[in-house]
PDB file of C-alpha atoms and ligand atoms in Angstrom:
ATOM      1  CA  MET A 131     -11.681  22.346  -3.173  1.00  0.00           C
ATOM      2  CA  SER A 132     -11.827  20.388  -6.429  1.00  0.00           C
ATOM      3  CA  ILE A 133     -10.356  16.923  -6.887  1.00  0.00           C
ATOM      4  CA  ALA A 134      -7.583  18.434  -9.020  1.00  0.00           C
ATOM      5  CA  GLY A 135      -6.892  21.054  -6.356  1.00  0.00           C
ATOM      6  CA  ASN A 136      -6.815  18.447  -3.593  1.00  0.00           C
ATOM      7  CA  LEU A 137      -4.400  16.307  -5.576  1.00  0.00           C
ATOM      8  CA  SER A 138      -2.006  19.144  -6.222  1.00  0.00           C
ATOM      9  CA  ALA A 139      -2.060  20.168  -2.549  1.00  0.00           C
ATOM     10  CA  ILE A 140      -1.107  16.621  -1.509  1.00  0.00           C
ATOM     11  CA  LYS A 141       1.591  16.434  -4.171  1.00  0.00           C
ATOM     12  CA  GLU A 142       2.967  19.699  -2.837  1.00  0.00           C
ATOM     13  CA  ASP A 143       3.279  18.014   0.592  1.00  0.00           C
ATOM     14  CA  LEU A 144       5.138  15.103  -1.015  1.00  0.00           C
ATOM     15  CA  LYS A 145       7.397  17.343  -3.065  1.00  0.00           C
ATOM     16  CA  SER A 146      10.906  15.966  -3.572  1.00  0.00           C
ATOM     17  CA  LYS A 147      10.064  12.785  -1.650  1.00  0.00           C
ATOM     18  CA  LYS A 148       9.888   9.400  -3.311  1.00  0.00           C
ATOM     19  CA  VAL A 149       6.379   8.586  -2.172  1.00  0.00           C
ATOM     20  CA  THR A 150       3.671   7.028  -4.334  1.00  0.00           C
ATOM     21  CA  LEU A 151       0.228   8.520  -3.905  1.00  0.00           C
ATOM     22  CA  VAL A 152      -2.510   5.893  -4.112  1.00  0.00           C
ATOM     23  CA  ALA A 153      -5.807   7.719  -4.668  1.00  0.00           C
ATOM     24  CA  VAL A 154      -8.402   5.705  -2.755  1.00  0.00           C
ATOM     25  CA  SER A 155     -11.545   5.943  -4.861  1.00  0.00           C
ATOM     26  CA  LYS A 156     -13.743   3.409  -3.028  1.00  0.00           C
ATOM     27  CA  THR A 157     -17.440   4.387  -2.954  1.00  0.00           C
ATOM     28  CA  PHE A 158     -16.809   7.264  -5.398  1.00  0.00           C
ATOM     29  CA  PRO A 159     -18.204   7.125  -8.931  1.00  0.00           C
ATOM     30  CA  VAL A 160     -16.263   6.640 -12.137  1.00  0.00           C
ATOM     31  CA  GLU A 161     -16.658  10.366 -12.908  1.00  0.00           C
ATOM     32  CA  ALA A 162     -14.609  11.268  -9.828  1.00  0.00           C
ATOM     33  CA  ILE A 163     -11.825   8.929 -10.949  1.00  0.00           C
ATOM     34  CA  GLN A 164     -11.933  10.444 -14.434  1.00  0.00           C
ATOM     35  CA  GLU A 165     -11.482  13.881 -12.935  1.00  0.00           C
ATOM     36  CA  ALA A 166      -8.419  12.743 -10.999  1.00  0.00           C
ATOM     37  CA  TYR A 167      -7.139  10.957 -14.111  1.00  0.00           C
ATOM     38  CA  LYS A 168      -7.424  14.158 -16.130  1.00  0.00           C
ATOM     39  CA  SER A 169      -5.149  15.919 -13.688  1.00  0.00           C
ATOM     40  CA  GLY A 170      -2.546  13.204 -14.110  1.00  0.00           C
ATOM     41  CA  GLN A 171      -3.291  10.691 -11.354  1.00  0.00           C
ATOM     42  CA  ARG A 172      -2.728   7.085 -12.511  1.00  0.00           C
ATOM     43  CA  VAL A 173      -2.626   5.012  -9.314  1.00  0.00           C
ATOM     44  CA  PHE A 174      -5.959   4.193  -7.694  1.00  0.00           C
ATOM     45  CA  GLY A 175      -6.876   2.011  -4.724  1.00  0.00           C
ATOM     46  CA  GLU A 176     -10.110   0.156  -4.058  1.00  0.00           C
ATOM     47  CA  ASN A 177     -11.044  -2.059  -1.136  1.00  0.00           C
ATOM     48  CA  ARG A 178     -13.751  -4.226  -2.706  1.00  0.00           C
ATOM     49  CA  VAL A 179     -13.145  -6.622  -5.567  1.00  0.00           C
ATOM     50  CA  GLN A 180     -16.461  -6.198  -7.335  1.00  0.00           C
ATOM     51  CA  GLU A 181     -16.276  -2.420  -7.304  1.00  0.00           C
ATOM     52  CA  LEU A 182     -12.659  -2.533  -8.460  1.00  0.00           C
ATOM     53  CA  VAL A 183     -13.447  -4.819 -11.397  1.00  0.00           C
ATOM     54  CA  SER A 184     -16.412  -2.786 -12.579  1.00  0.00           C
ATOM     55  CA  LYS A 185     -14.359   0.425 -12.504  1.00  0.00           C
ATOM     56  CA  TYR A 186     -11.420  -1.278 -14.225  1.00  0.00           C
ATOM     57  CA  GLU A 187     -13.695  -2.343 -17.074  1.00  0.00           C
ATOM     58  CA  VAL A 188     -14.838   1.158 -17.990  1.00  0.00           C
ATOM     59  CA  LEU A 189     -11.752   3.257 -17.237  1.00  0.00           C
ATOM     60  CA  PRO A 190      -8.504   3.826 -19.207  1.00  0.00           C
ATOM     61  CA  LYS A 191      -6.176   0.840 -19.268  1.00  0.00           C
ATOM     62  CA  ASP A 192      -3.090   2.742 -18.192  1.00  0.00           C
ATOM     63  CA  ILE A 193      -4.491   3.075 -14.668  1.00  0.00           C
ATOM     64  CA  GLU A 194      -2.556   1.105 -12.046  1.00  0.00           C
ATOM     65  CA  TRP A 195      -5.100  -0.538  -9.762  1.00  0.00           C
ATOM     66  CA  HIS A 196      -4.231  -1.413  -6.164  1.00  0.00           C
ATOM     67  CA  LEU A 197      -6.355  -3.636  -3.959  1.00  0.00           C
ATOM     68  CA  ILE A 198      -6.107  -2.220  -0.440  1.00  0.00           C
ATOM     69  CA  GLY A 199      -8.893  -4.017   1.438  1.00  0.00           C
ATOM     70  CA  HIS A 200      -9.315  -7.507   2.841  1.00  0.00           C
ATOM     71  CA  LEU A 201      -9.230 -10.095   0.058  1.00  0.00           C
ATOM     72  CA  GLN A 202     -11.009 -13.434   0.125  1.00  0.00           C
ATOM     73  CA  THR A 203      -9.274 -16.308  -1.650  1.00  0.00           C
ATOM     74  CA  ASN A 204     -12.279 -17.029  -3.867  1.00  0.00           C
ATOM     75  CA  LYS A 205     -12.122 -13.498  -5.312  1.00  0.00           C
ATOM     76  CA  VAL A 206      -8.461 -13.411  -6.338  1.00  0.00           C
ATOM     77  CA  LYS A 207      -9.315 -14.768  -9.787  1.00  0.00           C
ATOM     78  CA  PHE A 208     -11.330 -11.671 -10.673  1.00  0.00           C
ATOM     79  CA  ILE A 209      -8.423  -9.246 -10.211  1.00  0.00           C
ATOM     80  CA  ALA A 210      -5.489 -11.495 -11.178  1.00  0.00           C
ATOM     81  CA  PRO A 211      -5.541 -10.533 -14.885  1.00  0.00           C
ATOM     82  CA  PHE A 212      -4.811  -6.846 -14.258  1.00  0.00           C
ATOM     83  CA  ILE A 213      -4.089  -5.900 -10.630  1.00  0.00           C
ATOM     84  CA  SER A 214      -0.842  -3.919 -10.136  1.00  0.00           C
ATOM     85  CA  LEU A 215      -0.394  -4.369  -6.410  1.00  0.00           C
ATOM     86  CA  ILE A 216      -2.251  -6.208  -3.648  1.00  0.00           C
ATOM     87  CA  HIS A 217      -1.630  -4.428  -0.319  1.00  0.00           C
ATOM     88  CA  SER A 218      -3.563  -6.853   1.830  1.00  0.00           C
ATOM     89  CA  ILE A 219      -1.900 -10.277   1.807  1.00  0.00           C
ATOM     90  CA  ASP A 220      -2.579 -11.563   5.311  1.00  0.00           C
ATOM     91  CA  SER A 221      -2.044 -15.325   5.045  1.00  0.00           C
ATOM     92  CA  LEU A 222       0.076 -17.899   3.275  1.00  0.00           C
ATOM     93  CA  LYS A 223      -3.123 -19.396   1.876  1.00  0.00           C
ATOM     94  CA  LEU A 224      -4.013 -16.095   0.201  1.00  0.00           C
ATOM     95  CA  LEU A 225      -0.496 -15.783  -1.173  1.00  0.00           C
ATOM     96  CA  GLU A 226      -0.698 -19.312  -2.609  1.00  0.00           C
ATOM     97  CA  GLU A 227      -4.018 -18.555  -4.238  1.00  0.00           C
ATOM     98  CA  THR A 228      -2.634 -15.311  -5.702  1.00  0.00           C
ATOM     99  CA  ASN A 229       0.324 -17.264  -7.076  1.00  0.00           C
ATOM    100  CA  LYS A 230      -1.998 -19.827  -8.636  1.00  0.00           C
ATOM    101  CA  GLU A 231      -4.129 -17.198 -10.367  1.00  0.00           C
ATOM    102  CA  ALA A 232      -1.085 -15.194 -11.442  1.00  0.00           C
ATOM    103  CA  LEU A 233       0.323 -18.319 -13.081  1.00  0.00           C
ATOM    104  CA  LYS A 234      -2.936 -18.880 -14.967  1.00  0.00           C
ATOM    105  CA  ASN A 235      -2.580 -15.346 -16.310  1.00  0.00           C
ATOM    106  CA  ASN A 236       1.103 -15.795 -17.060  1.00  0.00           C
ATOM    107  CA  ARG A 237       1.972 -12.933 -14.698  1.00  0.00           C
ATOM    108  CA  VAL A 238       3.974 -12.167 -11.591  1.00  0.00           C
ATOM    109  CA  ILE A 239       1.772 -10.231  -9.178  1.00  0.00           C
ATOM    110  CA  ASP A 240       3.359  -7.742  -6.779  1.00  0.00           C
ATOM    111  CA  CYS A 241       2.117  -8.025  -3.199  1.00  0.00           C
ATOM    112  CA  LEU A 242       2.561  -6.362   0.172  1.00  0.00           C
ATOM    113  CA  LEU A 243       2.240  -8.305   3.394  1.00  0.00           C
ATOM    114  CA  GLN A 244      -0.318  -6.623   5.632  1.00  0.00           C
ATOM    115  CA  ILE A 245       1.147  -6.417   9.107  1.00  0.00           C
ATOM    116  CA  TYR A 246      -0.953  -6.108  12.217  1.00  0.00           C
ATOM    117  CA  ILE A 247       0.256  -2.999  14.044  1.00  0.00           C
ATOM    118  CA  ALA A 248      -2.921  -1.566  15.591  1.00  0.00           C
ATOM    119  CA  LYS A 249      -4.407  -2.176  18.973  1.00  0.00           C
ATOM    120  CA  GLU A 250      -7.771  -3.111  17.505  1.00  0.00           C
ATOM    121  CA  GLU A 251      -9.087  -6.646  17.247  1.00  0.00           C
ATOM    122  CA  THR A 252     -11.007  -5.800  14.098  1.00  0.00           C
ATOM    123  CA  LYS A 253      -8.001  -5.106  11.890  1.00  0.00           C
ATOM    124  CA  PHE A 254      -6.552  -7.793   9.651  1.00  0.00           C
ATOM    125  CA  GLY A 255      -2.915  -8.669   9.286  1.00  0.00           C
ATOM    126  CA  LEU A 256      -0.014 -10.917  10.176  1.00  0.00           C
ATOM    127  CA  ASP A 257       1.923 -10.349  13.370  1.00  0.00           C
ATOM    128  CA  PHE A 258       5.719 -10.265  13.281  1.00  0.00           C
ATOM    129  CA  GLU A 259       6.153 -13.949  14.157  1.00  0.00           C
ATOM    130  CA  GLU A 260       3.569 -15.087  11.617  1.00  0.00           C
ATOM    131  CA  THR A 261       5.303 -13.002   8.985  1.00  0.00           C
ATOM    132  CA  LYS A 262       8.666 -14.608   9.637  1.00  0.00           C
ATOM    133  CA  ALA A 263       7.109 -18.080   9.668  1.00  0.00           C
ATOM    134  CA  LEU A 264       5.510 -17.374   6.300  1.00  0.00           C
ATOM    135  CA  LEU A 265       8.803 -16.159   4.819  1.00  0.00           C
ATOM    136  CA  ASN A 266      10.623 -19.204   6.200  1.00  0.00           C
ATOM    137  CA  SER A 267       8.122 -21.690   4.817  1.00  0.00           C
ATOM    138  CA  ARG A 268       8.894 -24.065   1.965  1.00  0.00           C
ATOM    139  CA  ILE A 269       5.557 -23.241   0.428  1.00  0.00           C
ATOM    140  CA  TYR A 270       6.500 -19.579   0.130  1.00  0.00           C
ATOM    141  CA  ALA A 271       9.913 -20.469  -1.298  1.00  0.00           C
ATOM    142  CA  ALA A 272       8.231 -22.347  -4.138  1.00  0.00           C
ATOM    143  CA  LEU A 273       5.929 -19.517  -5.239  1.00  0.00           C
ATOM    144  CA  LYS A 274       7.249 -18.133  -8.509  1.00  0.00           C
ATOM    145  CA  ASN A 275       4.360 -15.949  -9.652  1.00  0.00           C
ATOM    146  CA  ILE A 276       4.141 -13.550  -6.730  1.00  0.00           C
ATOM    147  CA  ARG A 277       6.699 -11.009  -5.588  1.00  0.00           C
ATOM    148  CA  ILE A 278       6.621  -9.481  -2.123  1.00  0.00           C
ATOM    149  CA  VAL A 279       7.668  -5.857  -2.582  1.00  0.00           C
ATOM    150  CA  GLY A 280       7.057  -4.561   0.933  1.00  0.00           C
ATOM    151  CA  LEU A 281       4.748  -4.185   3.905  1.00  0.00           C
ATOM    152  CA  MET A 282       1.421  -2.477   4.562  1.00  0.00           C
ATOM    153  CA  GLY A 283      -0.007  -1.394   7.893  1.00  0.00           C
ATOM    154  CA  MET A 284      -3.112   0.236   9.270  1.00  0.00           C
ATOM    155  CA  ALA A 285      -2.696   2.228  12.457  1.00  0.00           C
ATOM    156  CA  THR A 286      -5.184   2.369  15.308  1.00  0.00           C
ATOM    157  CA  ASN A 287      -8.072   4.697  14.610  1.00  0.00           C
ATOM    158  CA  THR A 288      -7.380   7.198  17.390  1.00  0.00           C
ATOM    159  CA  PRO A 289      -6.958  10.971  17.739  1.00  0.00           C
ATOM    160  CA  ASP A 290      -3.798  10.284  19.762  1.00  0.00           C
ATOM    161  CA  SER A 291      -1.103  10.860  17.170  1.00  0.00           C
ATOM    162  CA  ALA A 292       1.638   9.548  19.465  1.00  0.00           C
ATOM    163  CA  ILE A 293       0.046   6.085  19.288  1.00  0.00           C
ATOM    164  CA  VAL A 294      -0.188   6.229  15.505  1.00  0.00           C
ATOM    165  CA  ARG A 295       3.393   7.461  15.128  1.00  0.00           C
ATOM    166  CA  ASN A 296       4.623   4.660  17.352  1.00  0.00           C
ATOM    167  CA  GLU A 297       2.772   2.052  15.287  1.00  0.00           C
ATOM    168  CA  PHE A 298       4.201   3.471  12.042  1.00  0.00           C
ATOM    169  CA  ASN A 299       7.637   3.402  13.609  1.00  0.00           C
ATOM    170  CA  ASN A 300       7.195  -0.232  14.670  1.00  0.00           C
ATOM    171  CA  LEU A 301       6.329  -1.183  11.097  1.00  0.00           C
ATOM    172  CA  ARG A 302       9.307   0.705   9.736  1.00  0.00           C
ATOM    173  CA  THR A 303      11.633  -1.060  12.184  1.00  0.00           C
ATOM    174  CA  PHE A 304      10.194  -4.437  11.221  1.00  0.00           C
ATOM    175  CA  PHE A 305      10.605  -3.570   7.533  1.00  0.00           C
ATOM    176  CA  ASP A 306      14.280  -2.790   8.164  1.00  0.00           C
ATOM    177  CA  GLU A 307      14.708  -6.103   9.976  1.00  0.00           C
ATOM    178  CA  LEU A 308      13.254  -8.038   7.022  1.00  0.00           C
ATOM    179  CA  LYS A 309      15.235  -5.947   4.560  1.00  0.00           C
ATOM    180  CA  ASN A 310      18.416  -6.981   6.358  1.00  0.00           C
ATOM    181  CA  SER A 311      17.510 -10.656   6.591  1.00  0.00           C
ATOM    182  CA  PHE A 312      14.991 -12.297   4.254  1.00  0.00           C
ATOM    183  CA  PHE A 313      15.218  -9.581   1.622  1.00  0.00           C
ATOM    184  CA  ASN A 314      18.916  -8.874   1.753  1.00  0.00           C
ATOM    185  CA  ASN A 315      20.021  -8.260  -1.853  1.00  0.00           C
ATOM    186  CA  THR A 316      16.422  -7.848  -3.003  1.00  0.00           C
ATOM    187  CA  PRO A 317      16.073  -4.253  -4.255  1.00  0.00           C
ATOM    188  CA  SER A 318      12.437  -4.834  -5.187  1.00  0.00           C
ATOM    189  CA  PHE A 319      11.549  -5.168  -1.490  1.00  0.00           C
ATOM    190  CA  LYS A 320      11.205  -1.436  -0.890  1.00  0.00           C
ATOM    191  CA  GLU A 321       7.641  -0.376  -0.159  1.00  0.00           C
ATOM    192  CA  ILE A 322       6.131   0.690   3.150  1.00  0.00           C
ATOM    193  CA  SER A 323       2.432   1.398   2.659  1.00  0.00           C
ATOM    194  CA  ILE A 324       1.365   3.531   5.613  1.00  0.00           C
ATOM    195  CA  GLY A 325      -0.587   6.768   5.942  1.00  0.00           C
ATOM    196  CA  MET A 326      -4.114   7.840   5.038  1.00  0.00           C
ATOM    197  CA  SER A 327      -5.846  11.236   4.807  1.00  0.00           C
ATOM    198  CA  GLY A 328      -5.487  12.084   8.483  1.00  0.00           C
ATOM    199  CA  ASP A 329      -1.924  10.969   9.025  1.00  0.00           C
ATOM    200  CA  TYR A 330      -0.003  10.763   5.756  1.00  0.00           C
ATOM    201  CA  LYS A 331       2.408  13.572   6.636  1.00  0.00           C
ATOM    202  CA  MET A 332       3.411  11.763   9.794  1.00  0.00           C
ATOM    203  CA  ALA A 333       3.621   8.465   7.888  1.00  0.00           C
ATOM    204  CA  VAL A 334       6.044  10.021   5.402  1.00  0.00           C
ATOM    205  CA  GLU A 335       8.170  11.283   8.302  1.00  0.00           C
ATOM    206  CA  GLU A 336       8.232   7.700   9.580  1.00  0.00           C
ATOM    207  CA  GLY A 337       9.406   6.272   6.277  1.00  0.00           C
ATOM    208  CA  SER A 338       6.278   5.658   4.197  1.00  0.00           C
ATOM    209  CA  THR A 339       6.905   5.094   0.492  1.00  0.00           C
ATOM    210  CA  MET A 340       3.246   4.723  -0.424  1.00  0.00           C
ATOM    211  CA  ILE A 341       0.324   6.649   1.051  1.00  0.00           C
ATOM    212  CA  ARG A 342      -3.317   5.636   0.595  1.00  0.00           C
ATOM    213  CA  VAL A 343      -5.435   8.783   0.540  1.00  0.00           C
ATOM    214  CA  GLY A 344      -9.186   8.853  -0.053  1.00  0.00           C
ATOM    215  CA  SER A 345     -11.255  11.543   1.634  1.00  0.00           C
ATOM    216  CA  SER A 346      -8.621  14.287   1.312  1.00  0.00           C
ATOM    217  CA  ILE A 347      -8.877  13.866  -2.465  1.00  0.00           C
ATOM    218  CA  PHE A 348     -12.482  12.873  -3.142  1.00  0.00           C
ATOM    219  CA  GLY A 349     -14.316  14.232  -0.098  1.00  0.00           C
ATOM    220  CA  LEU A 350     -16.162  12.564   2.734  1.00  0.00           C
ATOM    221  CA  ARG A 351     -17.658   9.131   2.148  1.00  0.00           C
TER     222      ARG A 351
HETATM  223  C1  PLP B 438     -10.452   3.756   2.913  1.00  0.00           C
HETATM  224  C2  PLP B 438      -9.041   3.349   3.104  1.00  0.00           C
HETATM  225  C3  PLP B 438      -8.004   4.303   3.031  1.00  0.00           C
HETATM  226  C4  PLP B 438      -8.227   5.779   2.796  1.00  0.00           C
HETATM  227  O1  PLP B 438      -8.796   6.386   3.920  1.00  0.00           O
HETATM  228  P1  PLP B 438      -8.996   7.983   3.980  1.00  0.00           P
HETATM  229  O2  PLP B 438      -9.066   8.262   5.426  1.00  0.00           O
HETATM  230  O3  PLP B 438     -10.272   8.269   3.254  1.00  0.00           O
HETATM  231  O4  PLP B 438      -7.828   8.612   3.336  1.00  0.00           O
HETATM  232  C5  PLP B 438      -6.703   3.838   3.166  1.00  0.00           C
HETATM  233  N1  PLP B 438      -6.417   2.540   3.373  1.00  0.00           N
HETATM  234  C6  PLP B 438      -7.392   1.607   3.441  1.00  0.00           C
HETATM  235  C7  PLP B 438      -7.004   0.182   3.665  1.00  0.00           C
HETATM  236  C8  PLP B 438      -8.722   1.977   3.321  1.00  0.00           C
HETATM  237  O5  PLP B 438      -9.677   1.036   3.397  1.00  0.00           O
END
């Protein structure tokens, strides 16, 4: 199917649900993004800073760019002027650096904390205790140019959907715990970024508010 056709099929699945579709365009050329843009898509996700910046420079400025991949502190400065949402905050140090660069740009940058939910050593993310320690820290309390608007998780890469569903559910439960404690009376803390091409329907059933879909829109990488 075409990119436009793929997009409308996914939107049909999301019908009547408040779920943001992040079109993951990593490795695909600018022309593919333009095609999705023409059919109305405005939110795009990239996992590498350099690729994100070079696409940002040539594409329409009403695109909302999301950084979904691991971010090194020395690269924050390249995306700070324009990034809409960073999904992959996995340390206090990275959050501090994002705050510093946001301040330089006179912005408040929205961020998600990436939570470690998979049973794979290779995945990045904070565990539950590290997350609470971060939120309790004085350093975090002093950061005025970042806003934590939710959590992101990557499930184990396995064909066993029961494992994936359980991991999504764990993240959702942890989100609710934070919502009722640290983020009580904070309506902006509302996003749960879970679900990719293979599992977004299940993620939405488990409470996802933001799905990150690449290959089901653009094809195989
Ligand atoms: C590549 C990527 C996706 C999209 O994966 P698909 O299986 O192609 O939908 C989602 N999230 C992250 C963090 C990614 O790196």
